Coordinates of N, CA and C in Angstrom, one line a residue:
X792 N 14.4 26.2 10.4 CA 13.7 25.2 9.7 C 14.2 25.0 8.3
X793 N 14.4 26.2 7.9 CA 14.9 26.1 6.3 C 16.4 25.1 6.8
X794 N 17.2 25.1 6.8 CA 18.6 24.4 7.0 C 18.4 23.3 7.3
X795 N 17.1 22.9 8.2 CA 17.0 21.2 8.5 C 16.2 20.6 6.8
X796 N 14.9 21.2 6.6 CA 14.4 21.2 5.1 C 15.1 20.9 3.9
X797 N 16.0 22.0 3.8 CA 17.7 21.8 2.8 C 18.2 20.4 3.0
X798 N 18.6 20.5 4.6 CA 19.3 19.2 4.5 C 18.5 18.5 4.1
X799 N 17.4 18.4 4.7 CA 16.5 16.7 4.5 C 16.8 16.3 2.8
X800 N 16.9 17.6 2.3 CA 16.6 17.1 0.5 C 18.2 17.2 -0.1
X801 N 18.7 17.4 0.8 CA 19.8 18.0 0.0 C 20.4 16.6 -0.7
X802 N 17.8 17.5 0.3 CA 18.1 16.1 0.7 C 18.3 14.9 -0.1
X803 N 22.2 11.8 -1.9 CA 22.1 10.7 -2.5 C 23.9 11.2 -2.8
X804 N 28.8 -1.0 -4.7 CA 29.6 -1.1 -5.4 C 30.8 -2.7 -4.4
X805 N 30.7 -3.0 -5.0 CA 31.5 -3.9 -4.4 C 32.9 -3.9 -4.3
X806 N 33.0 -3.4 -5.1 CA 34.5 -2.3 -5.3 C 34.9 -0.9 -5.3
X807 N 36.0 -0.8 -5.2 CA 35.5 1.0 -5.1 C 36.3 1.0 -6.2
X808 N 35.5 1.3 -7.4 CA 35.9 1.9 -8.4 C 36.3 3.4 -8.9
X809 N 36.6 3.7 -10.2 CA 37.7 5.2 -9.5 C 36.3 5.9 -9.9
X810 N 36.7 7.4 -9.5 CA 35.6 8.3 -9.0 C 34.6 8.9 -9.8
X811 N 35.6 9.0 -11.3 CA 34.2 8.9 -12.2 C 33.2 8.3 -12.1
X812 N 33.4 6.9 -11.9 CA 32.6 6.2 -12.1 C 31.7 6.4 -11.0
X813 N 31.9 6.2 -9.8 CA 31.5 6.7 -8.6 C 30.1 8.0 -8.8
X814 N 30.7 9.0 -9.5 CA 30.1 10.3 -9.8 C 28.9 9.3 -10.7
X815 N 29.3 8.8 -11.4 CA 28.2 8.1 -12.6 C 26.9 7.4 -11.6
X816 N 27.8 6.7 -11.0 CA 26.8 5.4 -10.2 C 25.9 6.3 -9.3
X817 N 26.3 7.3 -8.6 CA 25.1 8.7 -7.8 C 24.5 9.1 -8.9
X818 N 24.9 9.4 -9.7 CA 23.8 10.2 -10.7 C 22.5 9.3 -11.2
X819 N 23.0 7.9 -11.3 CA 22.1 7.0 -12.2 C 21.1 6.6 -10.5
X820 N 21.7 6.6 -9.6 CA 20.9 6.3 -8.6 C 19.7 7.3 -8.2
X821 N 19.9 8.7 -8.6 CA 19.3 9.6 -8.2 C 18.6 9.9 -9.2
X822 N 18.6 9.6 -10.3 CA 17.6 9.7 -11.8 C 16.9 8.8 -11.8
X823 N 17.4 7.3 -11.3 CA 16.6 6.1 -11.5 C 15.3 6.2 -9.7
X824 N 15.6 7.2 -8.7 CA 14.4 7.3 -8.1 C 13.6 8.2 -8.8
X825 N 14.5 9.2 -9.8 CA 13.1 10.2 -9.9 C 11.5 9.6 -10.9
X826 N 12.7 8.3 -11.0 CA 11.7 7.7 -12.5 C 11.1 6.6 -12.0
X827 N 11.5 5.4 -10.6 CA 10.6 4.8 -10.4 C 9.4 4.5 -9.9
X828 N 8.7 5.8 -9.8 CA 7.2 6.2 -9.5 C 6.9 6.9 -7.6
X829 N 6.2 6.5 -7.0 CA 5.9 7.3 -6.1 C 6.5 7.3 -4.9
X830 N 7.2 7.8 -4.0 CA 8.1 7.1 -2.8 C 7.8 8.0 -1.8
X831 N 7.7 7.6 -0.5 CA 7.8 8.3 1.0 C 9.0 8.8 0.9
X832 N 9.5 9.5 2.2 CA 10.9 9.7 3.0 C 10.6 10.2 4.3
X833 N 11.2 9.8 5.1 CA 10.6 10.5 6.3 C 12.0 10.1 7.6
X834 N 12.2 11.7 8.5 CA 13.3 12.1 8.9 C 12.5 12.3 10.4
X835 N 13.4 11.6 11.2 CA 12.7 11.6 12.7 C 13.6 11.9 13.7
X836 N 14.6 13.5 14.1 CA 15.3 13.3 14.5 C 15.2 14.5 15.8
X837 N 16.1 14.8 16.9 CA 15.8 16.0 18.1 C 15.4 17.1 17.4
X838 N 15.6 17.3 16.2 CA 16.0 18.9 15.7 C 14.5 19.1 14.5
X839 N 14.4 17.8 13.9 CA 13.7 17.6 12.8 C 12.4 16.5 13.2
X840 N 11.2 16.3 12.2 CA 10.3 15.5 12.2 C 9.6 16.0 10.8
X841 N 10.1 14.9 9.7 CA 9.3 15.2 8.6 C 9.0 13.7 7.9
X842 N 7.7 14.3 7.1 CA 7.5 12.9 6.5 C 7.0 13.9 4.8
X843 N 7.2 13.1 4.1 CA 7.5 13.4 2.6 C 6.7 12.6 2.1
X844 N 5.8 12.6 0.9 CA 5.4 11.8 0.0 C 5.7 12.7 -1.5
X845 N 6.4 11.7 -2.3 CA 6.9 12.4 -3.6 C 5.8 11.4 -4.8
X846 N 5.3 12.3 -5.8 CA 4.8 11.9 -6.8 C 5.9 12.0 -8.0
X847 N 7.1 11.9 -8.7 CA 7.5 13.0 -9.6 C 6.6 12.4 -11.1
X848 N 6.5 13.6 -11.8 CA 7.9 14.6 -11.4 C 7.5 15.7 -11.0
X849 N 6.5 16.0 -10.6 CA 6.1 17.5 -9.7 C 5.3 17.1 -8.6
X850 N 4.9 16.6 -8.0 CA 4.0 16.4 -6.9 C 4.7 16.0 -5.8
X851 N 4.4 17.2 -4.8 CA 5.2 16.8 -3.4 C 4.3 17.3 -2.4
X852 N 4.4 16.4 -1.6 CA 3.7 16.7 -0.2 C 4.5 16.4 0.9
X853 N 4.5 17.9 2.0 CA 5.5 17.3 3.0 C 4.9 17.9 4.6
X854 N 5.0 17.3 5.2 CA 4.7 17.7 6.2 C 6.5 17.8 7.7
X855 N 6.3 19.3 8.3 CA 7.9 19.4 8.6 C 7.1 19.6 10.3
X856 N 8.2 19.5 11.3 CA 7.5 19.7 12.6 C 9.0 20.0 13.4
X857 N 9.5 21.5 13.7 CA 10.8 22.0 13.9 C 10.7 22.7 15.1
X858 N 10.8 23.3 16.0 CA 10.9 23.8 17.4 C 9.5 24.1 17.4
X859 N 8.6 22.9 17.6 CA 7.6 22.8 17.8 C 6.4 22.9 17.1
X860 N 7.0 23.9 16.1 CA 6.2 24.6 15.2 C 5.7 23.5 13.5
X861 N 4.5 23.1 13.8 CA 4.3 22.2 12.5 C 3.6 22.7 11.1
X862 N 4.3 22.5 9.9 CA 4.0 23.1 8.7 C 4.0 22.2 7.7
X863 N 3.0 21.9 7.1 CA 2.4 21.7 5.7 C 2.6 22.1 4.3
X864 N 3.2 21.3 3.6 CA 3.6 21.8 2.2 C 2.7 21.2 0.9
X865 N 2.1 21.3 -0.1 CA 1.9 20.8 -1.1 C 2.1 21.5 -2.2
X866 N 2.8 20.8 -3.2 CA 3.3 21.6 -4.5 C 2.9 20.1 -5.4
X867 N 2.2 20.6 -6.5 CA 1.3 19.7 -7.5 C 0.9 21.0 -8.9
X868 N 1.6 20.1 -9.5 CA 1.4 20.7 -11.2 C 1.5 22.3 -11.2
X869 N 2.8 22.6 -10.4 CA 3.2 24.6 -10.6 C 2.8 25.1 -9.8
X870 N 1.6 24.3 -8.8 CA 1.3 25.1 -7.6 C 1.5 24.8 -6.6
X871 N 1.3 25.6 -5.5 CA 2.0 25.5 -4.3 C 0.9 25.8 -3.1
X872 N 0.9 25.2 -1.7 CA 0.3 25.8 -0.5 C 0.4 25.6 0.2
X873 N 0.2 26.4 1.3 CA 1.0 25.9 3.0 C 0.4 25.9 3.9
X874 N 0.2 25.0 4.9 CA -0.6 25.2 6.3 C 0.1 25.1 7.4
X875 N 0.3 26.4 7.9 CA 1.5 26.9 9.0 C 0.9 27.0 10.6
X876 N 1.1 25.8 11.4 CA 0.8 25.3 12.8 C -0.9 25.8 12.6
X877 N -1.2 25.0 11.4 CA -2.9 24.4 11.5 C -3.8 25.5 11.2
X878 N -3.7 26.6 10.7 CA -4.2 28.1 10.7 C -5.0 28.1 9.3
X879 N -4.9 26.9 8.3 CA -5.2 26.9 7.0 C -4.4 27.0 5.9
X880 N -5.0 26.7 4.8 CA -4.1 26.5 3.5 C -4.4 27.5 3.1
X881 N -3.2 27.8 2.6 CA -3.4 29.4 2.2 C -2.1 29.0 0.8
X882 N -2.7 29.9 -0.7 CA -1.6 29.7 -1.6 C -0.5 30.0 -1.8
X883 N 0.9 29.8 -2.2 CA 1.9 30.3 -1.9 C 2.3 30.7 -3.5
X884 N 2.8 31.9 -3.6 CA 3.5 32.4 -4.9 C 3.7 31.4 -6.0
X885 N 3.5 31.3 -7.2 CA 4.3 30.1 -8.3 C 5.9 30.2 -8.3
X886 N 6.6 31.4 -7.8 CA 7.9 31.3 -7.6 C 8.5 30.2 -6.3
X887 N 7.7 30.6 -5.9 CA 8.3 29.7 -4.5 C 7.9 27.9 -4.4
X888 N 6.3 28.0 -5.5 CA 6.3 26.5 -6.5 C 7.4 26.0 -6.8
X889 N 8.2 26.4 -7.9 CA 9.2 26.6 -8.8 C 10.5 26.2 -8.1
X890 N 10.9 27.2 -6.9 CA 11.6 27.3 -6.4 C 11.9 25.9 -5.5
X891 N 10.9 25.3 -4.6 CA 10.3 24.0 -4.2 C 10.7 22.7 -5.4
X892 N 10.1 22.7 -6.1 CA 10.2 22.1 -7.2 C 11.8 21.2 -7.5
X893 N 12.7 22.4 -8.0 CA 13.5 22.6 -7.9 C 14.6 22.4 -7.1
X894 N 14.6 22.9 -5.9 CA 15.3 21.9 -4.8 C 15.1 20.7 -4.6
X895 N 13.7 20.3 -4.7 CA 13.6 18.9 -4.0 C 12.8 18.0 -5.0
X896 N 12.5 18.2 -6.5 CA 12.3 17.2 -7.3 C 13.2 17.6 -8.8
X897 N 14.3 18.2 -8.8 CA 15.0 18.3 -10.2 C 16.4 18.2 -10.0
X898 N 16.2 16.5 -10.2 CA 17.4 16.1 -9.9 C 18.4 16.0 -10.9
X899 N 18.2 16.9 -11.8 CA 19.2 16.9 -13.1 C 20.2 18.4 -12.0
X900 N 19.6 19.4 -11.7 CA 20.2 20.6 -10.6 C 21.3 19.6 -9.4
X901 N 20.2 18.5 -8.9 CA 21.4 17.9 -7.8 C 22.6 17.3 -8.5
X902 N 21.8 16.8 -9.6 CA 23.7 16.2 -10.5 C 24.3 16.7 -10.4
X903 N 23.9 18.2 -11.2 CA 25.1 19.5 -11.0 C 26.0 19.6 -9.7
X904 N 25.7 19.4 -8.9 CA 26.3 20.2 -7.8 C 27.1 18.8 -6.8
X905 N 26.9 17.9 -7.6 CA 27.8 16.7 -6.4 C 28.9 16.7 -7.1
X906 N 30.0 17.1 -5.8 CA 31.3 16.7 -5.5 C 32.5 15.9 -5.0
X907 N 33.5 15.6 -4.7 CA 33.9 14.3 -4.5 C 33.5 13.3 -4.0
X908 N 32.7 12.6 -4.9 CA 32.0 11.5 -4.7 C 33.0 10.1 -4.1
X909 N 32.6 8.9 -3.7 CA 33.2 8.1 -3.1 C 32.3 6.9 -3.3
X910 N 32.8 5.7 -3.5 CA 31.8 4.3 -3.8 C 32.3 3.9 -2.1
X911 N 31.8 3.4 -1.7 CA 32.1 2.9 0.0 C 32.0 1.3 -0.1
X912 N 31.1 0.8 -1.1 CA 31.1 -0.7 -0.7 C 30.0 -1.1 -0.3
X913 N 29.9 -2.5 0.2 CA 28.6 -2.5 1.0 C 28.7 -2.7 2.0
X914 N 27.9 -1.6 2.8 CA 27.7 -1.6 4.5 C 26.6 -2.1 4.7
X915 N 26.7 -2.4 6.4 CA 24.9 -2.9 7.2 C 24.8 -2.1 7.6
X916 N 23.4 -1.3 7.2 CA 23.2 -0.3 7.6 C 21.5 -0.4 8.4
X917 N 21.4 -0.6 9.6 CA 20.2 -0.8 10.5 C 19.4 -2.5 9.8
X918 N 20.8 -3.0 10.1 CA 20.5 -4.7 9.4 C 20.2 -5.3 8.4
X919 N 20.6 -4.2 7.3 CA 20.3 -4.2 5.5 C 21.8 -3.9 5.2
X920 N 22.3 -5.0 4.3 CA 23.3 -4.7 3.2 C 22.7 -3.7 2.8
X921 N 23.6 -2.6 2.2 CA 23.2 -1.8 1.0 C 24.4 -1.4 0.9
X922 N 24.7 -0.4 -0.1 CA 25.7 -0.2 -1.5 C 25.7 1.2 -0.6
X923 N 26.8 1.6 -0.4 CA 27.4 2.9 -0.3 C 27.9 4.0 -0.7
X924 N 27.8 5.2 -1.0 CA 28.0 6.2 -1.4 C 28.6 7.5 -0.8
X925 N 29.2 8.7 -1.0 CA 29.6 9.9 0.1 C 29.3 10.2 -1.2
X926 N 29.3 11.5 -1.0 CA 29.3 12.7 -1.4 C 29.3 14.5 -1.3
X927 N 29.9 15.3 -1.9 CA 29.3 16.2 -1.6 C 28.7 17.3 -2.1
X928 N 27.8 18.6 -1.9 CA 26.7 19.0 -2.3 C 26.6 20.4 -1.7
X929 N 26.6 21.2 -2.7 CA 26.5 22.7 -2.3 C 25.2 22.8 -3.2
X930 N 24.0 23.3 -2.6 CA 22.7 23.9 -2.9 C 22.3 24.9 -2.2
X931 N 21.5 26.3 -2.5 CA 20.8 27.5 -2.1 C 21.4 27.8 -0.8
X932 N 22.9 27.8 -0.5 CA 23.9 27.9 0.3 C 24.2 27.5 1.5
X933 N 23.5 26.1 1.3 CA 23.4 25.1 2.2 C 24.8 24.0 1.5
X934 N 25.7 23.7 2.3 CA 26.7 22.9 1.9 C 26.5 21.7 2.8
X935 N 26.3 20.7 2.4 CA 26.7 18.9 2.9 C 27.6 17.9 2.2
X936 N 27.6 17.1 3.6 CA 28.2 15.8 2.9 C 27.3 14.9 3.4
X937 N 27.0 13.9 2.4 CA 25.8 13.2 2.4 C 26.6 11.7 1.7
X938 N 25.5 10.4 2.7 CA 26.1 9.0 2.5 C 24.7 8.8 2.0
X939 N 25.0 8.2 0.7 CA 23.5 7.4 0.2 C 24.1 6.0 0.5
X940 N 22.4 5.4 0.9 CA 22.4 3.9 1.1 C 21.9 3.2 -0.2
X941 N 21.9 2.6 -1.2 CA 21.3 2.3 -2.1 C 21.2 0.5 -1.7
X942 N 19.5 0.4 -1.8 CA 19.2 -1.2 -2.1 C 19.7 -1.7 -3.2
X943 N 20.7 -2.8 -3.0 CA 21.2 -3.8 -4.7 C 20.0 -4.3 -5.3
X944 N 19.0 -4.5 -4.5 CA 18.0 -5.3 -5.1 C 17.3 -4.1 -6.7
X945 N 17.1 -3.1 -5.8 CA 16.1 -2.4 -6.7 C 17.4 -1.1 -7.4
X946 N 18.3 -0.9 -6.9 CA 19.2 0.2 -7.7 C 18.7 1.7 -6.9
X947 N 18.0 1.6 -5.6 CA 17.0 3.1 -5.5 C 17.4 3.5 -4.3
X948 N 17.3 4.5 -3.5 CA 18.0 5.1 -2.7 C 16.7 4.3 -1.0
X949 N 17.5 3.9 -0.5 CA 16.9 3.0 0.7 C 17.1 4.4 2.1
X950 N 18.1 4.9 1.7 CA 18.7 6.0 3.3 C 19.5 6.8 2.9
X951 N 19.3 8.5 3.4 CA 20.8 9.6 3.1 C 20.7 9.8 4.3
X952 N 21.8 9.8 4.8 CA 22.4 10.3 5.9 C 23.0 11.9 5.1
X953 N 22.9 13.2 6.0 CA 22.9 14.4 6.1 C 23.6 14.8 6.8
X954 N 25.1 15.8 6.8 CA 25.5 16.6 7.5 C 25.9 17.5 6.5
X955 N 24.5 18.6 6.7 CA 24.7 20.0 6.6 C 25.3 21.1 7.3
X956 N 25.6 22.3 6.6 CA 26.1 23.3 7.3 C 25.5 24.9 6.8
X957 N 25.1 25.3 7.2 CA 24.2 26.8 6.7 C 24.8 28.0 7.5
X958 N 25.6 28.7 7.9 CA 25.5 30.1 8.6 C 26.3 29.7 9.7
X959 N 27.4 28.7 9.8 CA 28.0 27.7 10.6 C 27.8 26.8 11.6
X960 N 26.2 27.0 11.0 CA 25.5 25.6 12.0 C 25.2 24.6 11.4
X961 N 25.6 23.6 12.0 CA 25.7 22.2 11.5 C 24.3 21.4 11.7
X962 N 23.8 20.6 11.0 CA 22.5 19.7 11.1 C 22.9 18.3 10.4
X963 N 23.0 17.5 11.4 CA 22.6 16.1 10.7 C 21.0 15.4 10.7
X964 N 20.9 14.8 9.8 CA 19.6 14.1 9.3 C 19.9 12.4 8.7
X965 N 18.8 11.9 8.8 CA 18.9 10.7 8.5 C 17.4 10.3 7.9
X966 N 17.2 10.4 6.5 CA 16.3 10.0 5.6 C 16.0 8.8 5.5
X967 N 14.8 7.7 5.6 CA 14.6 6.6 5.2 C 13.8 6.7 4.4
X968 N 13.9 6.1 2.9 CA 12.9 6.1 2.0 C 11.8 4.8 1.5
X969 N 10.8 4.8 1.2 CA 9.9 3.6 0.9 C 9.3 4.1 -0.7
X970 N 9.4 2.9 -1.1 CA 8.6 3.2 -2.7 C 7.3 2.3 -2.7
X971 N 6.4 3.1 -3.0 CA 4.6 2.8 -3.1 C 3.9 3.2 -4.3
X972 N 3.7 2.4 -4.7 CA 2.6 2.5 -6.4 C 1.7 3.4 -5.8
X973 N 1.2 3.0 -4.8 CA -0.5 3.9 -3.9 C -0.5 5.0 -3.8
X974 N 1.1 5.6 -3.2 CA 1.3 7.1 -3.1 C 0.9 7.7 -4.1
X975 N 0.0 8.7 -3.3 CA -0.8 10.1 -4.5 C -1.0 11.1 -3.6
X976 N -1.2 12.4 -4.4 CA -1.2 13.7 -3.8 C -2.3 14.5 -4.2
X977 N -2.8 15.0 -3.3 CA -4.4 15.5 -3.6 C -4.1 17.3 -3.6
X978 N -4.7 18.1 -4.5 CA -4.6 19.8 -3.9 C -4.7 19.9 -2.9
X979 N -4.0 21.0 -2.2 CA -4.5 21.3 -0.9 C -5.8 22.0 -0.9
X980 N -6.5 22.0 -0.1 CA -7.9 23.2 0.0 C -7.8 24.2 0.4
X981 N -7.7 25.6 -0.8 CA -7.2 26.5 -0.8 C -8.7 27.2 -0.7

């Protein structure tokens, strides 16, 4: 589960301009979701079934469903709690808050770690132009290469496609994102 998770988060031009720039254009894409308010993501695949609601800049709610087994996440303002195949919310350590956090809403850390980046152009991707991207991304020893789709309209990440690798097993994923003012995230009942 952890390796599909990673991936999910690991889980982000009309020209292809040279790669600095490239590197620039991912960064501003992935700063400008953390800042335009509340978005879904949700990954539906043989291996994976997750759906995400992100508040940032700390509030995450995810729900993950992996060899059967379905598990519940909420992390909101340093805290954390889990409900593991329906047994109850129970609190999880502030490190592992933190640690959550961190992977999957501090996207100054994901800057860090993207590598030969690539501008692709614009593709149709499931009957939407969008702006293309590759790249690649070593996090908590999870290594991928990852295609962001970015909407021209809004500048924000519309789809990542995922191929991770963890312990020489490979995972692909395919993220679709939605942005909603409505999205909110409630404590879990600890």
């Amino acid at each position: 589960m952890r390796i599909a998770t990673l991936a999910a988060f690991a889980t982000l031009a009309l020209a292809v301009p040279a790669q600095a720039d490239c590197l620039g254009d991912i960064k501003d894409v992935l700063n400008r979701s953390m800042a335009s308010g509340p978005y879904a993501m949700s990954i539906d695949s043989p291996e994976l079934k997750m759906t995400s609601n992100v508040v940032p800049p700390d509030g995450f709610h995810s729900t993950i469903e992996t060899g059967g087994v379905k598990q519940e996440m909420i992390v909101l303002d340093g805290k954390a709690g889990s409900n593991m195949a329906g047994q109850g919310w129970t609190a999880m350590p502030e490190a592992v808050a933190a640690q959550i956090t961190a992977t999957v809403l501090d996207v100054a850390a994901m800057n860090d770690q993207i590598k030969a980046p690539e501008c692709l152009g614009n593709q149709n991707v499931d009957g939407r132009d969008l702006k293309a991207f590759k790249y690649e991304m070593s996090m908590m020893g999870v290594d991928s290469t990852n295609q962001l789709f970015v909407d021209p309209a809004t500048g924000l990440p519309a789809i990542i496609e995922t191929k991770a690798t963890i312990g020489g097993q490979t995972n692909e994923t395919k993220a679709v994102y939605r942005y909603d003012p409505a999205i909110t995230i409630s404590p879990p009942a600890l």
